Amino acid sequence: MKSLSVAVIGLRFGSSHLKGVIENGASVRYICDINPDLLKTVGDENGIPEEKRTVNWLDVVNCPEVNTVILATPDMTHREQVVALLDAGKHVLCEKPLALVKEDLDAIVAATKRNPTSKFMVGQICRFTPAFVKAKELIDAGRVGELYFVESEYAHDYAKMYRDNPKHWRLDPKRHGVVGGGCHAVDLLRWLVGEDPYEVHAYGTHKMLPMLTYDDSTISIMKFPGNVMGKVFVSTGCKRGYTMRTCVYGTKGTLIFDNKNPTMTFFEVNTEGVTEEHTIEIDINNHNAADEFRAFADCIINDTPVAMSVYEGAKTVAACLAIVESSEKGGEVINPNYDFA
Ligand SMILES: NC(=O)c1ccc[n+]([C@@H]2O[C@H](COP(=O)([O-])OP(=O)(O)OC[C@H]3O[C@@H](n4cnc5c(N)ncnc54)[C@H](O)[C@@H]3O)[C@@H](O)[C@H]2O)c1
C-alpha cells in the first residue's frame, strides 16, 4: 500500500478510518479537522507530525501528493467536498449517507462520471460487519434458498447526543433518521437481496425526541423484484442499546443475527426435510474500518471496480427518501427514484 498517500478529513468517526489506514500500512499525508483540539488529540495519538495536520480541507484538495481521501465530515458537506476532491483527481471513500437530497446525489454521480479514473466508494461499513458478511455468504451459496422476506432495523438512541448539543448537525430537518442512520438497514437489505426495492410504504411516530422536526421512529414495508418482501424499522429515540437485528427468510432456511450478537442462528432444512438449528460463532466488529479501507485500496492498486460504487450509495439514499416521503404522506405507496444525472 506504499503507493497510497492518504488524507482523512473529519476526525471524529474519521479517527477509526485513520486507524484502519495505519493498520493496513498505507502512508498518511494529511489529517484534517476544523476543530484544532481534535486535530491535535488525534494527531498526537497516532503519531502524525505537525506538518501533516491541517484545519483547512482545501489543503488536501490542493496537495499533489495526496492521491486517496477518506471523507468523514457531516452529511451535508459531502457533496461540496466529494465534487472538489474528485475534480482534483483524488480517489475518494465517502462516509454514508452519500448525501441527504436528490440534487446532491445527482451532483456526486455526475462528478464520478466526469472523473472516470478516480475510484469512488461509499462507506456502507455494514457490508464489512462479520455477521452481515456471513449472512451474505450463506445466501449467495444457496443455503437459505430463494428469499421471500427480509427485515432489518436501525435502533440507536440519539437522545443524549441531542441533549448535549441542541445545535447538532444531525438535528437538521433534511437529516431524517431514516436517511442518516436507517440507510444502514436499507443498504443491508439491498445488498443481501441483491436487488432494489421498487415500492415502499411507511408510517412514522414522534414520541421520543421532541427536539426533532421529523418523526423519531418509522416502519417501512417494501417490495423487491422476485417477490421478496422487506421491512425496515428505524428509531433514533428508542430506549435500548444500539442494534441492527436482522432476519432473512428463504425456502431452505432462516437466518437471525445482528451487529451486536456473538452468535448467528441458522435454521436449515436438511436432506430429510427436517429443520435443524445451527449456532454460528461471530466476531463482533461493528465498525470494521480496516477491512473497508483494504477493499477500497485493493480497487485502487489493482484498478478493479469498486463494490460499493456511487450508485450503491445513491440508490440506498433514494430508497430512504422514498420511505420518508411515504411516511410524510401517511403511508402512500412510493416508487424510489433511481435515475441519477
Ligand atoms: N459508518 C458508520 O457507522 C458511521 C458512524 C458515525 C458517523 N458516520 C458518518 O460519518 C460522518 C461524520 O460523522 P461523525 O459522527 O464523525 O460527525 P461529528 O460531527 O461527530 O464529527 C465530524 C467532524 O468533522 C469535522 N468537520 C466538520 N466540517 C469540516 C470541514 N469542512 N473540514 C474538516 N473537518 C470538518 C468536525 O469538526 C468534526 O470533528 C457523517 O457522514 C456520518 O453520517 C458513519
Tab-separated table of C-alpha atoms and ligand atoms in Angstrom:
chain	number	residue	atom	x	y	z
A	1	MET	CA	0.000	0.000	0.000
A	2	LYS	CA	3.056	2.229	-0.186
A	3	SER	CA	1.753	3.863	-3.367
A	4	LEU	CA	-1.227	5.276	-1.479
A	5	SER	CA	-0.786	8.681	0.078
A	6	VAL	CA	-3.881	9.171	2.200
A	7	ALA	CA	-5.706	12.081	3.790
A	8	VAL	CA	-8.541	11.740	6.303
A	9	ILE	CA	-10.927	14.702	6.570
A	10	GLY	CA	-13.176	14.870	9.658
A	11	LEU	CA	-11.607	13.183	12.650
A	12	ARG	CA	-14.402	12.152	14.991
A	13	PHE	CA	-15.679	8.980	13.289
A	14	GLY	CA	-12.813	9.537	10.838
A	15	SER	CA	-10.311	8.625	13.555
A	16	SER	CA	-11.421	4.973	13.240
A	17	HIS	CA	-10.751	5.232	9.498
A	18	LEU	CA	-7.320	6.656	10.262
A	19	LYS	CA	-6.569	3.613	12.406
A	20	GLY	CA	-7.728	1.388	9.507
A	21	VAL	CA	-5.333	3.211	7.141
A	22	ILE	CA	-2.425	2.831	9.570
A	23	GLU	CA	-3.241	-0.853	10.254
A	24	ASN	CA	-3.097	-1.509	6.512
A	25	GLY	CA	0.335	0.108	6.199
A	26	ALA	CA	-0.696	2.947	3.848
A	27	SER	CA	1.056	6.267	4.312
A	28	VAL	CA	-0.821	9.202	5.839
A	29	ARG	CA	-0.110	12.533	4.128
A	30	TYR	CA	-2.721	14.698	5.891
A	31	ILE	CA	-5.218	14.570	8.692
A	32	CYS	CA	-7.740	17.394	8.680
A	33	ASP	CA	-10.384	18.780	11.017
A	34	ILE	CA	-11.723	22.287	11.547
A	35	ASN	CA	-11.581	21.586	15.291
A	36	PRO	CA	-7.927	22.278	16.245
A	37	ASP	CA	-8.226	20.493	19.610
A	38	LEU	CA	-9.464	17.286	17.978
A	39	LEU	CA	-6.797	17.643	15.288
A	40	LYS	CA	-4.124	17.791	17.999
A	41	THR	CA	-5.548	14.892	20.015
A	42	VAL	CA	-5.911	12.567	17.012
A	43	GLY	CA	-2.554	13.684	15.596
A	44	ASP	CA	-0.750	13.036	18.898
A	45	GLU	CA	-2.490	9.687	19.476
A	46	ASN	CA	-1.484	8.415	16.052
A	47	GLY	CA	1.986	9.962	15.804
A	48	ILE	CA	1.104	12.263	12.887
A	49	PRO	CA	3.653	15.120	12.672
A	50	GLU	CA	2.556	18.787	12.767
A	51	GLU	CA	3.264	19.387	9.061
A	52	LYS	CA	0.756	16.666	8.183
A	53	ARG	CA	-2.100	18.273	10.122
A	54	THR	CA	-4.431	20.936	8.766
A	55	VAL	CA	-7.684	22.673	9.662
A	56	ASN	CA	-8.334	23.544	6.008
A	57	TRP	CA	-9.690	20.743	3.805
A	58	LEU	CA	-8.641	22.711	0.685
A	59	ASP	CA	-5.022	21.941	1.641
A	60	VAL	CA	-5.935	18.305	0.922
A	61	VAL	CA	-7.594	19.187	-2.384
A	62	ASN	CA	-4.547	21.201	-3.452
A	63	CYS	CA	-1.853	18.787	-2.279
A	64	PRO	CA	-0.491	16.914	-5.322
A	65	GLU	CA	0.996	14.178	-3.134
A	66	VAL	CA	-2.408	13.103	-1.777
A	67	ASN	CA	-3.985	10.520	-4.065
A	68	THR	CA	-6.574	8.967	-1.716
A	69	VAL	CA	-9.009	10.700	0.635
A	70	ILE	CA	-11.374	9.419	3.313
A	71	LEU	CA	-14.157	11.884	3.965
A	72	ALA	CA	-15.902	11.672	7.346
A	73	THR	CA	-17.436	15.131	7.704
A	74	PRO	CA	-21.135	15.880	8.373
A	75	ASP	CA	-23.528	14.545	5.743
A	76	MET	CA	-24.468	17.961	4.363
A	77	THR	CA	-20.862	18.781	3.399
A	78	HIS	CA	-20.285	15.568	1.419
A	79	ARG	CA	-21.448	16.996	-1.905
A	80	GLU	CA	-19.154	20.029	-1.972
A	81	GLN	CA	-16.127	18.127	-0.711
A	82	VAL	CA	-16.582	14.974	-2.828
A	83	VAL	CA	-17.027	17.013	-6.005
A	84	ALA	CA	-13.926	19.137	-5.312
A	85	LEU	CA	-11.814	16.103	-4.408
A	86	LEU	CA	-12.869	14.098	-7.475
A	87	ASP	CA	-12.306	17.097	-9.746
A	88	ALA	CA	-8.805	17.385	-8.236
A	89	GLY	CA	-8.115	13.784	-9.333
A	90	LYS	CA	-8.290	12.100	-5.899
A	91	HIS	CA	-9.721	8.666	-5.123
A	92	VAL	CA	-12.443	9.167	-2.502
A	93	LEU	CA	-14.023	6.976	0.161
A	94	CYS	CA	-17.018	8.964	1.427
A	95	GLU	CA	-18.934	8.150	4.583
A	96	LYS	CA	-22.592	7.164	4.383
A	97	PRO	CA	-25.142	8.520	3.719
A	98	LEU	CA	-23.784	9.652	0.370
A	99	ALA	CA	-25.964	12.779	0.606
A	100	LEU	CA	-29.305	13.861	2.036
A	101	VAL	CA	-31.189	15.168	-1.009
A	102	LYS	CA	-31.633	14.025	-4.605
A	103	GLU	CA	-29.861	17.076	-6.126
A	104	ASP	CA	-26.723	16.254	-4.126
A	105	LEU	CA	-26.849	12.596	-5.187
A	106	ASP	CA	-27.055	13.757	-8.808
A	107	ALA	CA	-24.116	16.158	-8.397
A	108	ILE	CA	-21.919	13.444	-6.868
A	109	VAL	CA	-22.857	10.886	-9.546
A	110	ALA	CA	-22.067	13.496	-12.225
A	111	ALA	CA	-18.655	14.177	-10.644
A	112	THR	CA	-17.786	10.458	-10.712
A	113	LYS	CA	-18.762	10.297	-14.404
A	114	ARG	CA	-16.566	13.337	-15.145
A	115	ASN	CA	-13.606	11.674	-13.393
A	116	PRO	CA	-13.611	8.038	-14.508
A	117	THR	CA	-10.001	7.416	-13.424
A	118	SER	CA	-10.770	8.352	-9.807
A	119	LYS	CA	-12.139	5.498	-7.715
A	120	PHE	CA	-15.129	6.412	-5.595
A	121	MET	CA	-16.534	4.269	-2.816
A	122	VAL	CA	-19.349	4.951	-0.380
A	123	GLY	CA	-18.657	3.830	3.179
A	124	GLN	CA	-21.578	1.487	3.845
A	125	ILE	CA	-19.489	-0.138	6.539
A	126	CYS	CA	-22.135	-2.751	7.456
A	127	ARG	CA	-21.049	-4.647	4.357
A	128	PHE	CA	-17.897	-5.436	6.381
A	129	THR	CA	-19.637	-6.339	9.663
A	130	PRO	CA	-18.810	-10.030	10.310
A	131	ALA	CA	-22.413	-11.191	10.937
A	132	PHE	CA	-23.638	-9.478	7.792
A	133	VAL	CA	-20.738	-10.823	5.713
A	134	LYS	CA	-21.536	-14.364	6.940
A	135	ALA	CA	-25.238	-13.938	6.081
A	136	LYS	CA	-24.337	-12.750	2.583
A	137	GLU	CA	-22.028	-15.773	2.091
A	138	LEU	CA	-24.770	-18.234	3.145
A	139	ILE	CA	-27.369	-16.559	0.918
A	140	ASP	CA	-25.041	-16.439	-2.104
A	141	ALA	CA	-24.097	-20.112	-1.561
A	142	GLY	CA	-27.806	-21.006	-1.826
A	143	ARG	CA	-28.019	-22.327	1.743
A	144	VAL	CA	-31.052	-20.170	2.592
A	145	GLY	CA	-32.827	-20.967	-0.684
A	146	GLU	CA	-34.988	-18.479	-2.506
A	147	LEU	CA	-35.573	-15.425	-0.327
A	148	TYR	CA	-39.132	-14.310	0.397
A	149	PHE	CA	-38.857	-11.959	3.396
A	150	VAL	CA	-36.002	-9.858	4.784
A	151	GLU	CA	-36.180	-7.483	7.715
A	152	SER	CA	-33.700	-5.263	9.499
A	153	GLU	CA	-33.653	-2.267	11.788
A	154	TYR	CA	-31.596	0.666	12.917
A	155	ALA	CA	-32.351	1.151	16.605
A	156	HIS	CA	-29.996	3.739	18.071
A	157	ASP	CA	-30.841	6.183	20.843
A	158	TYR	CA	-29.631	9.695	19.914
A	159	ALA	CA	-31.308	11.424	22.908
A	160	LYS	CA	-28.087	12.086	24.826
A	161	MET	CA	-26.298	13.451	21.752
A	162	TYR	CA	-29.128	15.928	21.165
A	163	ARG	CA	-29.374	16.901	24.843
A	164	ASP	CA	-25.616	17.560	24.956
A	165	ASN	CA	-25.659	19.642	21.787
A	166	PRO	CA	-29.026	21.161	20.831
A	167	LYS	CA	-27.367	22.606	17.687
A	168	HIS	CA	-26.043	19.243	16.497
A	169	TRP	CA	-25.975	18.963	12.681
A	170	ARG	CA	-27.934	15.710	12.963
A	171	LEU	CA	-30.951	17.852	14.011
A	172	ASP	CA	-31.105	19.422	10.533
A	173	PRO	CA	-34.608	18.730	9.119
A	174	LYS	CA	-33.008	17.246	5.993
A	175	ARG	CA	-31.167	14.691	8.133
A	176	HIS	CA	-34.168	12.443	8.728
A	177	GLY	CA	-33.204	9.420	10.858
A	178	VAL	CA	-34.233	7.071	8.050
A	179	VAL	CA	-31.654	8.633	5.716
A	180	GLY	CA	-28.936	9.367	8.287
A	181	GLY	CA	-28.839	6.093	10.248
A	182	GLY	CA	-31.600	3.995	8.678
A	183	CYS	CA	-29.588	3.899	5.467
A	184	HIS	CA	-27.509	1.156	7.138
A	185	ALA	CA	-30.534	-1.169	7.401
A	186	VAL	CA	-31.886	-0.262	3.949
A	187	ASP	CA	-28.465	-0.789	2.386
A	188	LEU	CA	-28.102	-4.107	4.201
A	189	LEU	CA	-31.370	-5.411	2.725
A	190	ARG	CA	-30.493	-4.149	-0.775
A	191	TRP	CA	-27.135	-5.915	-0.513
A	192	LEU	CA	-28.456	-9.199	0.928
A	193	VAL	CA	-31.285	-9.437	-1.626
A	194	GLY	CA	-29.095	-8.161	-4.467
A	195	GLU	CA	-31.982	-6.077	-5.813
A	196	ASP	CA	-33.503	-2.628	-5.288
A	197	PRO	CA	-36.910	-2.193	-3.664
A	198	TYR	CA	-39.315	-0.807	-6.275
A	199	GLU	CA	-42.237	0.069	-3.992
A	200	VAL	CA	-42.217	1.301	-0.404
A	201	HIS	CA	-44.775	2.477	2.080
A	202	ALA	CA	-44.145	3.717	5.575
A	203	TYR	CA	-45.575	5.173	8.785
A	204	GLY	CA	-43.825	7.272	11.406
A	205	THR	CA	-44.364	8.385	15.001
A	206	HIS	CA	-42.827	11.116	17.104
A	207	LYS	CA	-42.959	10.291	20.805
A	208	MET	CA	-39.352	10.102	21.928
A	209	LEU	CA	-37.394	13.109	20.659
A	210	PRO	CA	-39.473	16.309	20.868
A	211	MET	CA	-36.492	18.403	19.689
A	212	LEU	CA	-36.739	16.781	16.227
A	213	THR	CA	-38.784	18.364	13.462
A	214	TYR	CA	-39.371	14.910	11.967
A	215	ASP	CA	-40.523	11.504	13.226
A	216	ASP	CA	-38.092	9.683	15.501
A	217	SER	CA	-39.442	6.225	14.612
A	218	THR	CA	-40.509	4.849	11.252
A	219	ILE	CA	-41.648	1.492	9.947
A	220	SER	CA	-41.498	0.713	6.253
A	221	ILE	CA	-42.621	-2.184	4.110
A	222	MET	CA	-41.135	-2.688	0.681
A	223	LYS	CA	-41.314	-4.943	-2.350
A	224	PHE	CA	-38.211	-6.239	-4.094
A	225	PRO	CA	-38.099	-7.920	-7.508
A	226	GLY	CA	-38.523	-11.708	-7.322
A	227	ASN	CA	-41.483	-11.427	-4.950
A	228	VAL	CA	-39.340	-10.654	-1.921
A	229	MET	CA	-40.946	-8.652	0.886
A	230	GLY	CA	-38.867	-6.309	3.042
A	231	LYS	CA	-39.358	-4.457	6.300
A	232	VAL	CA	-37.182	-1.824	7.988
A	233	PHE	CA	-37.719	-0.273	11.426
A	234	VAL	CA	-35.776	2.865	12.275
A	235	SER	CA	-35.775	4.530	15.677
A	236	THR	CA	-33.365	7.200	16.849
A	237	GLY	CA	-35.120	7.631	20.196
A	238	CYS	CA	-35.626	4.018	21.346
A	239	LYS	CA	-34.724	3.108	24.914
A	240	ARG	CA	-32.348	0.227	24.276
A	241	GLY	CA	-28.766	-0.415	23.163
A	242	TYR	CA	-27.777	0.147	19.536
A	243	THR	CA	-28.711	-2.837	17.380
A	244	MET	CA	-29.491	-3.875	13.830
A	245	ARG	CA	-31.398	-7.142	14.425
A	246	THR	CA	-31.940	-8.811	11.081
A	247	CYS	CA	-33.916	-11.841	9.837
A	248	VAL	CA	-33.661	-13.415	6.414
A	249	TYR	CA	-36.310	-15.946	5.422
A	250	GLY	CA	-35.757	-18.295	2.484
A	251	THR	CA	-37.229	-21.514	1.130
A	252	LYS	CA	-34.413	-23.605	2.639
A	253	GLY	CA	-33.802	-21.798	5.893
A	254	THR	CA	-33.898	-18.748	8.120
A	255	LEU	CA	-31.066	-16.590	9.448
A	256	ILE	CA	-31.350	-14.499	12.619
A	257	PHE	CA	-28.466	-12.196	13.513
A	258	ASP	CA	-27.402	-8.682	14.376
A	259	ASN	CA	-24.344	-6.491	14.668
A	260	LYS	CA	-24.024	-6.843	18.463
A	261	ASN	CA	-24.510	-10.592	18.974
A	262	PRO	CA	-21.601	-13.068	19.084
A	263	THR	CA	-23.756	-15.808	17.551
A	264	MET	CA	-25.968	-16.152	14.486
A	265	THR	CA	-28.887	-18.617	14.423
A	266	PHE	CA	-29.376	-20.569	11.222
A	267	PHE	CA	-32.434	-22.804	10.821
A	268	GLU	CA	-31.681	-25.060	7.866
A	269	VAL	CA	-33.802	-27.761	6.229
A	270	ASN	CA	-31.698	-30.933	5.957
A	271	THR	CA	-31.862	-33.594	3.205
A	272	GLU	CA	-34.673	-35.419	5.092
A	273	GLY	CA	-36.738	-32.244	5.120
A	274	VAL	CA	-36.216	-31.694	8.851
A	275	THR	CA	-35.374	-28.175	10.072
A	276	GLU	CA	-32.145	-28.137	12.100
A	277	GLU	CA	-30.952	-25.261	14.256
A	278	HIS	CA	-27.271	-24.259	13.974
A	279	THR	CA	-25.487	-21.686	16.079
A	280	ILE	CA	-22.642	-19.925	14.278
A	281	GLU	CA	-19.959	-18.044	16.240
A	282	ILE	CA	-19.481	-14.487	15.005
A	283	ASP	CA	-16.847	-11.824	15.765
A	284	ILE	CA	-18.306	-8.532	16.850
A	285	ASN	CA	-16.734	-5.731	14.827
A	286	ASN	CA	-19.384	-3.166	14.203
A	287	HIS	CA	-17.152	-0.561	12.581
A	288	ASN	CA	-14.757	-2.646	10.537
A	289	ALA	CA	-12.859	0.295	9.049
A	290	ALA	CA	-9.718	-1.763	8.410
A	291	ASP	CA	-11.446	-4.228	6.027
A	292	GLU	CA	-13.378	-1.385	4.414
A	293	PHE	CA	-10.190	0.535	3.662
A	294	ARG	CA	-8.450	-2.624	2.419
A	295	ALA	CA	-11.276	-3.249	-0.062
A	296	PHE	CA	-11.020	0.328	-1.325
A	297	ALA	CA	-7.224	0.257	-1.517
A	298	ASP	CA	-7.316	-3.035	-3.480
A	299	CYS	CA	-9.559	-1.429	-6.104
A	300	ILE	CA	-7.145	1.491	-6.468
A	301	ILE	CA	-3.979	-0.618	-6.557
A	302	ASN	CA	-5.385	-3.290	-8.914
A	303	ASP	CA	-7.598	-0.915	-10.909
A	304	THR	CA	-10.689	-3.073	-10.313
A	305	PRO	CA	-14.316	-1.919	-9.992
A	306	VAL	CA	-15.431	-0.655	-6.604
A	307	ALA	CA	-18.083	-2.862	-4.971
A	308	MET	CA	-19.810	-0.074	-3.070
A	309	SER	CA	-20.000	2.260	-6.030
A	310	VAL	CA	-21.543	5.691	-6.161
A	311	TYR	CA	-24.736	4.062	-7.479
A	312	GLU	CA	-24.922	1.742	-4.472
A	313	GLY	CA	-24.750	4.757	-2.159
A	314	ALA	CA	-27.167	6.794	-4.253
A	315	LYS	CA	-29.750	4.002	-4.581
A	316	THR	CA	-29.705	3.359	-0.845
A	317	VAL	CA	-30.403	7.040	-0.154
A	318	ALA	CA	-33.076	7.118	-2.887
A	319	ALA	CA	-34.881	4.198	-1.203
A	320	CYS	CA	-34.609	6.002	2.159
A	321	LEU	CA	-36.006	9.206	0.646
A	322	ALA	CA	-38.978	7.199	-0.669
A	323	ILE	CA	-39.603	5.867	2.864
A	324	VAL	CA	-39.532	9.401	4.285
A	325	GLU	CA	-41.875	10.672	1.556
A	326	SER	CA	-44.286	7.804	2.136
A	327	SER	CA	-44.412	8.305	5.910
A	328	GLU	CA	-44.929	12.053	5.436
A	329	LYS	CA	-47.830	11.248	3.116
A	330	GLY	CA	-49.414	8.875	5.639
A	331	GLY	CA	-48.340	5.618	4.039
A	332	GLU	CA	-48.800	6.393	0.343
A	333	VAL	CA	-47.010	3.863	-1.869
A	334	ILE	CA	-43.887	5.464	-3.379
A	335	ASN	CA	-41.587	4.185	-6.123
A	336	PRO	CA	-37.982	5.182	-5.323
A	337	ASN	CA	-36.337	7.306	-7.993
A	338	TYR	CA	-33.166	5.531	-9.096
A	339	ASP	CA	-32.478	7.791	-12.107
A	340	PHE	CA	-29.382	9.855	-11.452
A	341	ALA	CA	-27.970	12.634	-13.577
B	1	LIG	N1	-20.470	4.228	9.154
B	1	LIG	C1	-20.934	4.496	10.356
B	1	LIG	O1	-21.374	3.608	11.085
B	1	LIG	C2	-20.911	5.915	10.822
B	1	LIG	C3	-20.886	6.206	12.194
B	1	LIG	C4	-20.813	7.548	12.564
B	1	LIG	C5	-20.801	8.533	11.602
B	1	LIG	N2	-20.861	8.212	10.286
B	1	LIG	C6	-20.840	9.242	9.247
B	1	LIG	O2	-19.547	9.863	9.286
B	1	LIG	C7	-19.653	11.256	9.018
B	1	LIG	C8	-19.107	12.014	10.222
B	1	LIG	O3	-19.912	11.718	11.340
B	1	LIG	P1	-19.420	11.990	12.849
B	1	LIG	O4	-20.301	11.210	13.719
B	1	LIG	O5	-17.950	11.802	12.942
B	1	LIG	O6	-19.783	13.535	12.977
B	1	LIG	P2	-19.198	14.537	14.068
B	1	LIG	O7	-19.966	15.804	13.949
B	1	LIG	O8	-19.089	13.880	15.391
B	1	LIG	O9	-17.709	14.786	13.533
B	1	LIG	C9	-17.486	15.396	12.282
B	1	LIG	C10	-16.103	16.001	12.323
B	1	LIG	O10	-15.867	16.684	11.098
B	1	LIG	C11	-15.279	17.956	11.380
B	1	LIG	N3	-15.630	18.845	10.261
B	1	LIG	C12	-16.828	19.415	10.002
B	1	LIG	N4	-16.749	20.135	8.882
B	1	LIG	C13	-15.471	20.013	8.427
B	1	LIG	C14	-14.782	20.537	7.309
B	1	LIG	N5	-15.372	21.348	6.418
B	1	LIG	N6	-13.471	20.232	7.158
B	1	LIG	C15	-12.836	19.430	8.057
B	1	LIG	N7	-13.448	18.923	9.140
B	1	LIG	C16	-14.751	19.195	9.314
B	1	LIG	C17	-15.879	18.361	12.700
B	1	LIG	O11	-15.073	19.321	13.388
B	1	LIG	C18	-15.956	17.025	13.443
B	1	LIG	O12	-14.780	16.760	14.179
B	1	LIG	C19	-21.139	11.510	8.750
B	1	LIG	O13	-21.370	11.436	7.370
B	1	LIG	C20	-21.829	10.372	9.475
B	1	LIG	O14	-23.096	10.076	8.927
B	1	LIG	C21	-20.890	6.925	9.891
